[in-house]
Coordinates of C-alpha atoms in Angstrom, one line a residue:
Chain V
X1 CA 23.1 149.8 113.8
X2 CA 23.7 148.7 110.4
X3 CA 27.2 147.4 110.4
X4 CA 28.1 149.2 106.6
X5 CA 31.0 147.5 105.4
X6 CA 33.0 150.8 104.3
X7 CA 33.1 152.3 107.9
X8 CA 34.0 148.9 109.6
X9 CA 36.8 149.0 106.7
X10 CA 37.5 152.8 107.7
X11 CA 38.0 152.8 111.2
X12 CA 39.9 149.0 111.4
X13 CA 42.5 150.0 108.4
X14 CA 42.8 154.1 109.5
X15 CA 42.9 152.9 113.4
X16 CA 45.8 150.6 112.5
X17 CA 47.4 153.2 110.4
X18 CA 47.2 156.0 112.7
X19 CA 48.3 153.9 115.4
X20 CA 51.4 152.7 113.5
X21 CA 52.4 156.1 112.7
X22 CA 52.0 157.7 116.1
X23 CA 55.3 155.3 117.0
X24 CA 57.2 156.2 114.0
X25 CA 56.8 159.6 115.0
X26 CA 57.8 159.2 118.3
X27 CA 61.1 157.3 116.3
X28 CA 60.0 153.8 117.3
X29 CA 61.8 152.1 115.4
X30 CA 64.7 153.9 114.7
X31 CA 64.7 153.7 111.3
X32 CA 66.1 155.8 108.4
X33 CA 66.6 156.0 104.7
X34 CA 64.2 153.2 102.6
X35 CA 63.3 151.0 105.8
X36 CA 61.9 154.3 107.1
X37 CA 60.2 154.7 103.8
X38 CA 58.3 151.0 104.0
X39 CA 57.0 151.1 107.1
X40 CA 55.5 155.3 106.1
X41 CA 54.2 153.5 103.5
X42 CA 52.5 151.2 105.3
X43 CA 51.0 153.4 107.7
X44 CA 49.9 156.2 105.0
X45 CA 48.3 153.0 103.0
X46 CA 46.1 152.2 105.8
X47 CA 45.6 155.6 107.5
X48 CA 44.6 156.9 103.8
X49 CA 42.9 153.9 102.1
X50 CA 40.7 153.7 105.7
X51 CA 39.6 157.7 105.1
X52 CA 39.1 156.9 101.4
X53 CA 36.8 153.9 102.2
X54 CA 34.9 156.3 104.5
X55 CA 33.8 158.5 101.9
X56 CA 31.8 155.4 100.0
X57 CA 29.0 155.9 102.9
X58 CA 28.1 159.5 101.7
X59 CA 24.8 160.1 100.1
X60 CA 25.9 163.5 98.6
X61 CA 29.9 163.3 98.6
X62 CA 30.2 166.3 96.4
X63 CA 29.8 168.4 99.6
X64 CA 32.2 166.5 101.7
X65 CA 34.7 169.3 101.9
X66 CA 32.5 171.1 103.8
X67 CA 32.7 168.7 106.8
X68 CA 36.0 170.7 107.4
X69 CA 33.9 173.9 108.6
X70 CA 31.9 172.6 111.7
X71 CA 35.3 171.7 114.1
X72 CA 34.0 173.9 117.1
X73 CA 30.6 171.5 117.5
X74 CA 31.1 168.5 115.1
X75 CA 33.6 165.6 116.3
X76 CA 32.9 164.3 112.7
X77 CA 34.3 167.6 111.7
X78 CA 37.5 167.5 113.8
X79 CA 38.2 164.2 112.8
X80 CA 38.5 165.6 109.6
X81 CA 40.8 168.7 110.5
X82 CA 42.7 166.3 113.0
X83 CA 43.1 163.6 110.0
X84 CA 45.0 165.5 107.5
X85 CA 46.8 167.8 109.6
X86 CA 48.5 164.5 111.5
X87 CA 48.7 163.1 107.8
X88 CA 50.5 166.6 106.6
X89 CA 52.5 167.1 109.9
X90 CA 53.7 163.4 109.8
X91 CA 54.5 163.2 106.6
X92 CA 56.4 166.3 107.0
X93 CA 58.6 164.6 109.6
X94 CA 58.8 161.3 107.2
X95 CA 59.8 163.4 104.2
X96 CA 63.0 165.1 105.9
X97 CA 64.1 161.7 107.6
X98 CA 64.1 159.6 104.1
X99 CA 65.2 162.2 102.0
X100 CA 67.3 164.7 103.7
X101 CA 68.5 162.0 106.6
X102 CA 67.2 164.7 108.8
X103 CA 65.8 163.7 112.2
X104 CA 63.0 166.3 113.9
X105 CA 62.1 164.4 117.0
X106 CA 59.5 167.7 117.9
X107 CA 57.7 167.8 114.8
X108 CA 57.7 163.8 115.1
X109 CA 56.7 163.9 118.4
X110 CA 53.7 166.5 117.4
X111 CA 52.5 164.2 114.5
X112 CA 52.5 161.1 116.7
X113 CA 50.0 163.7 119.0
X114 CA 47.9 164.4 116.1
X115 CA 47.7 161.1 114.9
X116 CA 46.6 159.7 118.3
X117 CA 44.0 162.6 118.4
X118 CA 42.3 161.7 115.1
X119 CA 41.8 157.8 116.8
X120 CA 40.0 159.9 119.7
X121 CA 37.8 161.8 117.7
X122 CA 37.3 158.9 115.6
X123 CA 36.2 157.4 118.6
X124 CA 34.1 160.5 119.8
X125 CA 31.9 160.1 116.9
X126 CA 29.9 157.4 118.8
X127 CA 30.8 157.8 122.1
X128 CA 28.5 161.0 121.8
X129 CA 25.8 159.4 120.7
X130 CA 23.1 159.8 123.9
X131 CA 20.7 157.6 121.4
X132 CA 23.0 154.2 121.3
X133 CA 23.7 153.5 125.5
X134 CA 26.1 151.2 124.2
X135 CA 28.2 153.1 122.6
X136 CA 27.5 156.5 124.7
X137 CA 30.3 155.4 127.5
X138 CA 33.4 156.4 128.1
X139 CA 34.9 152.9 127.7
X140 CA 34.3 153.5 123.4
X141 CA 37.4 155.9 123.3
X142 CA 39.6 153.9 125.7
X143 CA 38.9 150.5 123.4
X144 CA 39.4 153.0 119.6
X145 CA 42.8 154.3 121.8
X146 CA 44.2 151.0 123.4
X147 CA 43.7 149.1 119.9
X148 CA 45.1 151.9 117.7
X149 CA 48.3 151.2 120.1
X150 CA 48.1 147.5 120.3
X151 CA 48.0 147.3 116.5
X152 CA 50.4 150.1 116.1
X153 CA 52.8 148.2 118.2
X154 CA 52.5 145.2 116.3
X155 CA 52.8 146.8 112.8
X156 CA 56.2 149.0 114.4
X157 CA 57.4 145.5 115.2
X158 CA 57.5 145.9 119.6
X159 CA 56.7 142.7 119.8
X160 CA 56.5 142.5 123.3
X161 CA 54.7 145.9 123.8
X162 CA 52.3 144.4 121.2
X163 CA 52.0 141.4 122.9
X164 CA 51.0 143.6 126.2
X165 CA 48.4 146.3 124.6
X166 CA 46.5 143.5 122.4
X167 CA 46.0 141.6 125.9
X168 CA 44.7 144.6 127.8
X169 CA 42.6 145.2 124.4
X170 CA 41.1 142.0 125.0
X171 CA 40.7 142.0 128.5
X172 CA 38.7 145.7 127.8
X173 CA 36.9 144.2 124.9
X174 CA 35.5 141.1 127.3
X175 CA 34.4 143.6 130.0
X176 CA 32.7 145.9 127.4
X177 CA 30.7 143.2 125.8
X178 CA 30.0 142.3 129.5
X179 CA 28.9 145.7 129.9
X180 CA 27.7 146.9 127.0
X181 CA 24.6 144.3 127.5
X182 CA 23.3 146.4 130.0
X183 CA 23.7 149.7 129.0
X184 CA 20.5 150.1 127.3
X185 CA 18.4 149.0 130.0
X186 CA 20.5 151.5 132.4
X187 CA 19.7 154.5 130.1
X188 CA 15.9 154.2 131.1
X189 CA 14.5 154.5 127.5
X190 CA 11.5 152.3 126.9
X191 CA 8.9 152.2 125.0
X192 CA 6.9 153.9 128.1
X193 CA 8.9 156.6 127.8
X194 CA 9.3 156.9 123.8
X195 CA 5.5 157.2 124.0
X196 CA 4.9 158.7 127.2
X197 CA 2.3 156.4 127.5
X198 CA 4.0 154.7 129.8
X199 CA 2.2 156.0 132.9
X200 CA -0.9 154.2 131.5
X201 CA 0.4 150.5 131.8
X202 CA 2.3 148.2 129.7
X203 CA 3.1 149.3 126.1
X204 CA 3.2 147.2 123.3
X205 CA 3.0 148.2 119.3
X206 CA 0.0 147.6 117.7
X207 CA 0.7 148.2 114.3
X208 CA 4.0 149.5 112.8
X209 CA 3.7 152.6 110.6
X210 CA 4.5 151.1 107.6
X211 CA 4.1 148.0 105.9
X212 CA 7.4 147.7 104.4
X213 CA 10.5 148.8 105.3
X214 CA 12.4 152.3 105.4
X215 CA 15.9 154.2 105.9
X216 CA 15.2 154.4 110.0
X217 CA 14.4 150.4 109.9
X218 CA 17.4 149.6 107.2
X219 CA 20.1 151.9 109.2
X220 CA 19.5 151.9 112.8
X221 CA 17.1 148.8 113.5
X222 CA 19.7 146.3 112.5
X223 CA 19.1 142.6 113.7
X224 CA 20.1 140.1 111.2
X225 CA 23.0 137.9 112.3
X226 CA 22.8 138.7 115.9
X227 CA 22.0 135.2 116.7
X228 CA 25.7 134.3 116.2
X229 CA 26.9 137.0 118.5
X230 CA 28.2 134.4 121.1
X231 CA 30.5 133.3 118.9
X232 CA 31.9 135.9 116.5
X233 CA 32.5 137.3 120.1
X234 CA 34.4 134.5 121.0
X235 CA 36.3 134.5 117.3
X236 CA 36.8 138.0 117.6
X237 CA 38.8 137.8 120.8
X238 CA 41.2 135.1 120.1
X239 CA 42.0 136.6 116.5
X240 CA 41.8 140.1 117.7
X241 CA 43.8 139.6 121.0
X242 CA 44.8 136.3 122.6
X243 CA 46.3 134.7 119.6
X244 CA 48.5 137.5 118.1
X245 CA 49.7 138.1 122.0
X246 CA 50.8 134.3 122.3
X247 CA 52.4 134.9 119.3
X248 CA 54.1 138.0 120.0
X249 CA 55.5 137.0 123.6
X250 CA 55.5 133.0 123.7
X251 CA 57.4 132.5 120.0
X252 CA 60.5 133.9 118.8
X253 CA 58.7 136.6 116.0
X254 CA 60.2 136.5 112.8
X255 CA 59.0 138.8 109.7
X256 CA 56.4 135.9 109.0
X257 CA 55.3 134.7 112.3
X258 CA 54.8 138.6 112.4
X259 CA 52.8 138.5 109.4
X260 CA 50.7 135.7 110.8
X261 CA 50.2 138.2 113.9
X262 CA 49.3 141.1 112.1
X263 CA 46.7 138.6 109.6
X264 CA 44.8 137.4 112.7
X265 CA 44.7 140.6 114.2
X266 CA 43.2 142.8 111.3
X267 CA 40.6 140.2 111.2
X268 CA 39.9 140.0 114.4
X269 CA 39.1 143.5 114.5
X270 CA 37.1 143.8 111.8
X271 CA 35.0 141.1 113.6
X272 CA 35.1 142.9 116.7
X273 CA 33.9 146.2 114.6
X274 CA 31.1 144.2 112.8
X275 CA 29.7 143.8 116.6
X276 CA 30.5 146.8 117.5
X277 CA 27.9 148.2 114.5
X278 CA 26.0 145.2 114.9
X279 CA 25.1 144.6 118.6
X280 CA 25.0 148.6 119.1
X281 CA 20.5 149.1 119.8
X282 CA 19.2 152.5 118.5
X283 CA 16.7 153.7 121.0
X284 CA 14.4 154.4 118.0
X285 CA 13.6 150.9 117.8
X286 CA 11.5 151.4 120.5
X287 CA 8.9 153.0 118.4
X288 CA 9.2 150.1 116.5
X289 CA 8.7 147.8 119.1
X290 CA 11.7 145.8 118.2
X291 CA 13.9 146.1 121.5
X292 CA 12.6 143.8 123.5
X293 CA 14.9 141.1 125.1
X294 CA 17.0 141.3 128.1
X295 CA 18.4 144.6 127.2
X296 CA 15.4 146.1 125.6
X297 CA 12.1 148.1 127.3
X298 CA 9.3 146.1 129.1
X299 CA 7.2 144.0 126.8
Chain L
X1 CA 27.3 177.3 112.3
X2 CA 25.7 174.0 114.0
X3 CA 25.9 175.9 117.3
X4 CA 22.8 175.8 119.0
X5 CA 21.4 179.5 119.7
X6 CA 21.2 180.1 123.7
X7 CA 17.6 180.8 123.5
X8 CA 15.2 181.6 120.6
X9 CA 12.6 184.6 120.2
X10 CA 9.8 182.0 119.4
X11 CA 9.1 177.9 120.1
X12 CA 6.9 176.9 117.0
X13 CA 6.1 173.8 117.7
X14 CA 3.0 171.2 117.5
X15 CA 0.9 169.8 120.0
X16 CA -0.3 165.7 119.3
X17 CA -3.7 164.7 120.9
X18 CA -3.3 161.2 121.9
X19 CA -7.1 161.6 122.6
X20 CA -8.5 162.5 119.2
X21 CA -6.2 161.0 116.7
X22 CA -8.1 158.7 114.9
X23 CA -5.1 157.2 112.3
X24 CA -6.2 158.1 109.4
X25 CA -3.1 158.8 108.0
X26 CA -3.9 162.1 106.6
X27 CA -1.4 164.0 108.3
X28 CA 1.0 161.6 106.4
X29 CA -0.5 161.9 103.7
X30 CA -0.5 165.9 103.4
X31 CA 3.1 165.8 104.5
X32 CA 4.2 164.0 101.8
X33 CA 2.2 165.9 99.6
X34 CA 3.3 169.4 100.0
X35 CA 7.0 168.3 100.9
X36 CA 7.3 166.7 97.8
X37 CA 5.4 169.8 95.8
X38 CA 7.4 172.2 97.4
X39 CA 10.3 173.2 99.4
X40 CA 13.8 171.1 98.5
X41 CA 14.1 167.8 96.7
X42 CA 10.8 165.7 97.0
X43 CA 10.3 163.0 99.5
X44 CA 11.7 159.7 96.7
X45 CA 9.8 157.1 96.9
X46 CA 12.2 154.0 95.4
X47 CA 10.7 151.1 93.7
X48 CA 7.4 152.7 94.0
X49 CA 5.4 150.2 92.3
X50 CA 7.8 147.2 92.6
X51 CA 7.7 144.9 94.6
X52 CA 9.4 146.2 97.6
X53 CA 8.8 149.9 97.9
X54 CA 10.6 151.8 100.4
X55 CA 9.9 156.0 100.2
X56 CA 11.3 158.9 102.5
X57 CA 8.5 160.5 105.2
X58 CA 8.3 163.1 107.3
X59 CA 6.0 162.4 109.3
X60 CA 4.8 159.1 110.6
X61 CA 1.1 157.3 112.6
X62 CA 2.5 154.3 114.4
X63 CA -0.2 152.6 116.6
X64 CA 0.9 151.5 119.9
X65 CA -2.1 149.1 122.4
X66 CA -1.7 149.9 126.3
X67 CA -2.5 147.9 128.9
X68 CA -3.7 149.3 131.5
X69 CA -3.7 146.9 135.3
X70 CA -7.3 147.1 135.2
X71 CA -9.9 147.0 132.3
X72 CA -9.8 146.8 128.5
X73 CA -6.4 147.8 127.0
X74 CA -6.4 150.8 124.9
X75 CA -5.3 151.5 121.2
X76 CA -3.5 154.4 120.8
X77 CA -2.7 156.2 117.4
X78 CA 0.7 157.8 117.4
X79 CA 1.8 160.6 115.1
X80 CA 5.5 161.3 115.1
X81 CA 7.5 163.7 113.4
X82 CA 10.8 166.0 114.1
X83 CA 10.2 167.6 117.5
X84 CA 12.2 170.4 116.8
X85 CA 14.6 170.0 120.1
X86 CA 15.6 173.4 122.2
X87 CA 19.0 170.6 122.9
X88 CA 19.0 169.1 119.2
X89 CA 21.5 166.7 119.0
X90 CA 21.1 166.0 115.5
X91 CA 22.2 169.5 114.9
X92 CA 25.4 170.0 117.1
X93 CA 27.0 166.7 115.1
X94 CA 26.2 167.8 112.3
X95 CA 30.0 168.4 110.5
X96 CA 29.2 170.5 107.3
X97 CA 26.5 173.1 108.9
X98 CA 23.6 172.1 107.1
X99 CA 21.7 171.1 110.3
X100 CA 20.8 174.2 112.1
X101 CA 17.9 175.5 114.6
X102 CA 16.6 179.1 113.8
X103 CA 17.0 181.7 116.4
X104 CA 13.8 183.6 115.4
X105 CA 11.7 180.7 115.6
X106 CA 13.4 177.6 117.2
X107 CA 12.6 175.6 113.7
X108 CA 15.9 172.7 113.0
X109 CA 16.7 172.8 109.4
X110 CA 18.7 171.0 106.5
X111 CA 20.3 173.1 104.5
X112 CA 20.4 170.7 101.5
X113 CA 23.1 172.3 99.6
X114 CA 25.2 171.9 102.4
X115 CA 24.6 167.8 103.3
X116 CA 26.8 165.4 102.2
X117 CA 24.1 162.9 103.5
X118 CA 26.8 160.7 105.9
X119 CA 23.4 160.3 107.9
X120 CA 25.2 161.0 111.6
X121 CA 22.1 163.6 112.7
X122 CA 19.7 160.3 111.4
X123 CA 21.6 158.4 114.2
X124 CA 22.0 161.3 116.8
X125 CA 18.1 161.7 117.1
X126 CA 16.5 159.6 119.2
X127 CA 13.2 159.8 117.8
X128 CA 13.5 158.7 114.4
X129 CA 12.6 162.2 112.7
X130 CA 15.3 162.4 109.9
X131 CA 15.5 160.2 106.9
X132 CA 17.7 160.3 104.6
X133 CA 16.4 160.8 101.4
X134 CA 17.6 157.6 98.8
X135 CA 17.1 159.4 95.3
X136 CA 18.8 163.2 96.4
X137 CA 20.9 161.7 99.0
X138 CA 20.4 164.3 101.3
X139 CA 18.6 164.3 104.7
X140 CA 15.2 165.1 104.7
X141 CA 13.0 166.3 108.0
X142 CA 9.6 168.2 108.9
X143 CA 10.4 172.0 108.1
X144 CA 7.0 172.7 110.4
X145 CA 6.3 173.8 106.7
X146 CA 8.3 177.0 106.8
X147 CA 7.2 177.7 103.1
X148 CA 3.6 177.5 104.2
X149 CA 2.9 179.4 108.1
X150 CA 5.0 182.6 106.6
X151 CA 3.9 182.2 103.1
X152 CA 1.5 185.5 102.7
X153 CA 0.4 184.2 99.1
X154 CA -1.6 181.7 101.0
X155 CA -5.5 182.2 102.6
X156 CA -4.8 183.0 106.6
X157 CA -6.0 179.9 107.5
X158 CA -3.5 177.8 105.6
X159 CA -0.8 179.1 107.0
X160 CA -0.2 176.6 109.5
X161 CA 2.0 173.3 108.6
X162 CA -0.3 170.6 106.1
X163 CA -0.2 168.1 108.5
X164 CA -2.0 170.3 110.7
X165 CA -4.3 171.6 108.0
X166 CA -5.6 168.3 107.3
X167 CA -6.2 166.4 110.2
X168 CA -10.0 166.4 110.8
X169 CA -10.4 165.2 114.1
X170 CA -8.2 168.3 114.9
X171 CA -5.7 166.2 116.7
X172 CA -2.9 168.4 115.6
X173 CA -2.4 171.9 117.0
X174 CA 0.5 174.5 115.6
X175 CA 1.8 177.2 117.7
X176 CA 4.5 179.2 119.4
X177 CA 5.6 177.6 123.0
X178 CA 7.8 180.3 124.1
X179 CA 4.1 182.2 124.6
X180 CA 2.7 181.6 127.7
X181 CA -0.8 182.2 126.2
X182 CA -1.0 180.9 122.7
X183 CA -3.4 178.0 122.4
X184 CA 0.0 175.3 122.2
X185 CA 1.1 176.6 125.5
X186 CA -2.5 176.3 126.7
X187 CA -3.7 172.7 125.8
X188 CA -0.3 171.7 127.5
X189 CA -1.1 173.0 130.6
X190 CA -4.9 171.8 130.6
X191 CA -4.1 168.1 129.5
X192 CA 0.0 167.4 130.7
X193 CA 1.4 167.4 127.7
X194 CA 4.5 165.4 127.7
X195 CA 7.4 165.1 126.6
X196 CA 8.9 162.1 124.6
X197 CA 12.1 160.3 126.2
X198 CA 12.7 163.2 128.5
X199 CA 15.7 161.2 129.6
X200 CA 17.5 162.1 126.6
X201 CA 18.0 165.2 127.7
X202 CA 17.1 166.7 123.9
X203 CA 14.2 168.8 125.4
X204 CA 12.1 168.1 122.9
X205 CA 9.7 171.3 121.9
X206 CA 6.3 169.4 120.5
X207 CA 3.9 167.8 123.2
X208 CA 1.8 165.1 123.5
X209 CA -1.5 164.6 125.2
X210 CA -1.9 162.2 126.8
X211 CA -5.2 160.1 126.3
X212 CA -7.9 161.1 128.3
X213 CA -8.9 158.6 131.6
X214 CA -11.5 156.5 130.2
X215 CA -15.0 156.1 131.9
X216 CA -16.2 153.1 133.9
X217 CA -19.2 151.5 133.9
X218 CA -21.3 149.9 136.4
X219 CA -21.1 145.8 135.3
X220 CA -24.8 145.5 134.5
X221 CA -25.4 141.9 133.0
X222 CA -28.8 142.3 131.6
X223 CA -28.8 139.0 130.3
X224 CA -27.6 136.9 133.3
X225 CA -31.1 136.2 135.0
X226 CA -32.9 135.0 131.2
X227 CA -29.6 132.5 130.9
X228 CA -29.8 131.0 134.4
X229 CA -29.6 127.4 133.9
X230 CA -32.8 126.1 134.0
X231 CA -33.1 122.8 136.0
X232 CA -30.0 121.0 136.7
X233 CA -31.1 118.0 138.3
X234 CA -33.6 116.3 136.1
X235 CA -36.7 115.2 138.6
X236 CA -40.0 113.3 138.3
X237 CA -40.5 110.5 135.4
X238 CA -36.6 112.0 133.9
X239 CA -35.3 111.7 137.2
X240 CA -36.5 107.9 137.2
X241 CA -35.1 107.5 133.6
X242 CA -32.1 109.2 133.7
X243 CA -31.5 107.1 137.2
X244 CA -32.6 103.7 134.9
X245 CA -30.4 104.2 132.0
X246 CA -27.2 105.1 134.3
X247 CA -27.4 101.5 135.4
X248 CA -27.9 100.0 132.5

């Protein structure tokens, strides 16, 4: 899949946001009055600025409002609902405890829900996705959930909870990628079976449709840059995981060790996401006849 | 709603014959044609005499060569367009209701006043049938030409989609499935029509015939007894010189 640079930016920055908020609802830390303020400020500026990014990706954004009306089929559509309302309800809760010194643990407790929610559906978007094996697995959800923790963690300053989550993250990460590499060949799609001339003998493609390229070829047939997979893989684990987790429970974390945490993490992720966009093989490349390889269709 | 309906009244759908398509590209062609002409924002082409020109289709002749275990492999022309799924999952993801599948007819849509083109239904479907559409920005996929098969300003016989129209090795049949005796339901049941990536699960409505067995033929080498070497070992007064000049 093409790995568009405004929905890697979407899901990193909201997954970090949403994830910081859900423990500042649940009053982790304990903070009050300005402090309180900063670190809702931090959380909206993410949360927000990822949702804002993820509008840059529509062809026709002057209908975008009416993604709000689809919430009993659409997880794209619940995302939405399940967005703002954890972004209303929190910042309900956030309002009354920095300006009226007023502490609602319930109505903290049911934005910290919501917020964790809107990561799931996030997540759902491409876990129901039969067409991409890869992602179509209930591991997808776990990893959105278990890093929207782990970074949540980090930015809420449990350094040792952090620490814990981002080395689960990685170990879940490694096993996915592990995974993942089979998935496609475990769906059964091949080019036999995208043609049904499978029953005939080996297919191969002849000649493509088109000379040039198109929107099917440019959005879901992405291969450039996979050759380095190895080791953005390998990047994206240490930044992502190992690194901020030595960090976080070997070293005594100050506010700019912290900072140096919360750097290599973000980035780590957003390498991990380019892969995750990247690496992901559309089954529609089979009519193309460009998933061959040792997780594509026979020859 | 992007619900899909239970069950609908009638399956239009088309059936592909792997057997006759010659590809010609005509269906393509046609497609473009009166999709551009006619219902919702024309199929853009971009760049269309640049360099690099890249242009939104409906419909689509990829060419595929088979190899069978024995004999000559064969080349098979491929037509592929939206297959208008009874389990469409380009529909149910769809978040602002502009995907929908018609209970009177089982024909998926795009309402285009409704898409905000975020292209999720393009990546739900596993066939490749929507494209999104680079000048309007919204998502653009074969109607069956629902502004031609109901259009009564139109002579009878064009009222079946262009694609199928034009083709003239009538490789391309239009009809309702749900009818057990229409000539769609027919051909599938004479030839096994089949189904594209039936592990999907999207129950895809259109068929495919498959290309017919091809015929056999006795190896005759008319040829072989007028090539026959004709004498290997040189004899008489060559024999002797050939001998002589080897041990020269």
């Amino acid at each position: 899949m093409h790995p568009a640079p405004s929905v890697i930016l979407f899901t990193t920055l909201s997954g970090l946001g949403f994830g910081l908020l859900f423990y500042l609802g649940l009053g982790i830390p304990d903070v009050s009055g300005f402090v309180a303020f900063v670190f809702f400020f931090i959380g909206y500026a993410l949360a927000c600025g990822g949702l804002v990014a993820s509008t840059f990706h529509l062809a026709n954004p002057k209908n975008a409002v009416k993604a709000f009306s689809q919430w009993r089929t659409s997880w794209l559509s619940r995302e939405a609902w399940l967005a703002v309302s954890a972004l209303v309800v929190t910042g309900l809760y956030a309002a009354c405890l920095i300006f009226l010194g007023l502490h609602l643990p319930l109505l903290g407790a049911l934005g910290a829900l919501l917020c964790i929610a809107t990561v799931f559906s996030t997540s759902m978007i491409y876990t129901q996705l039969a067409s991409i094996p890869r992602w179509n697995h209930w591991s997808t959800p776990l990893l959105f959930l278990l890093l929207a923790l782990g970074g949540g963690a980090l930015l809420a300053g449990q350094a040792t909870l952090a620490g814990i989550l981002l080395l689960a993250v990685g170990a879940l990460q490694a096993w996915i990628w592990h995974d993942g590499d089979k998935r496609f060949a475990r769906a059964g799609s091949t080019m036999g079976t995208a043609t049904g001339l499978g029953t005939i003998g080996d297919v191969r493609l002849f000649e493509p449709p088109h000379t040039g390229t198109n929107y099917l070829l440019d959005e879901m047939v992405y291969v450039v840059g996979r050759k380095h997979a190895v080791k953005l893989r390998r990047i994206a684990l240490l930044c992502m995981s190992l690194l901020p987790a030595a960090i976080l429970l070997l070293l005594p974390v100050g506010h700019l060790l912290a900072l140096v945490a919360v750097i290599l993490h973000v980035g780590g992720v957003m390498a991990a996401r380019w892969l995750f966009f990247a690496e992901a093989e559309h089954v529609v490349g089979l009519y193309y006849g460009k998933r061959g390889g040792p997780a594509g269709a026979q020859a | 709603m992007t619900a899909l309906p239970d069950s609908t009244d009638k399956k239009l759908g088309l059936v592909i014959d792997l057997d006759t398509c010659v590809g010609c590209h005509a269906c393509v062609t046609a497609c473009k044609g009166w999709n551009t002409q006619n219902y919702g924002a024309p199929l853009a082409d971009m760049d269309a005499y640049g360099a690099e020109p890249v242009g939104s289709f409906l419909n689509r002749v990829h060419a595929f060569e088979v190899q069978p275990e024995a004999g000559a492999a064969q080349t098979i022309h491929f037509p592929k367009s939206c297959l208008h799924c009874d389990d469409a999952p380009c529909v149910t993801v769809c978040p602002t209701g502009a995907s929908y599948k018609r209970v009177e007819d089982g024909i998926v849509l795009v309402n285009e006043d409704a898409c905000m083109g975020c292209g999720l239904c393009a990546w739900a479907c596993p066939y490749g049938a929507r494209e999104l559409d680079q000048d309007a920005g919204v998502m653009k996929k074969c109607t069956l030409c629902v502004d031609r098969i109901y259009n009564e300003t139109l002579p009878e016989e064009d009222r079946v989609p262009a694609c199928v129209r034009t083709c003239p090795a009538g490789a391309r049949h239009f009809g309702d499935f749900a009818d057990p005796e229409s000539n769609v339901s027919k051909l599938t049941a004479e030839r096994g029509g089949m189904a594209l990536m039936p592990e999907q699960g999207t129950q895809p409505v259109n068929r495919y015939l498959p290309p017919r067995p091809k015929d056999t033929m006795e190896e005759v080498d008319v040829l072989a007894p007028l090539l026959k070497p004709v004498a290997e070992e040189p004899k008489g007064f060559l024999g002797w010189l050939d001998k002589a000049l080897e041990k020269l």
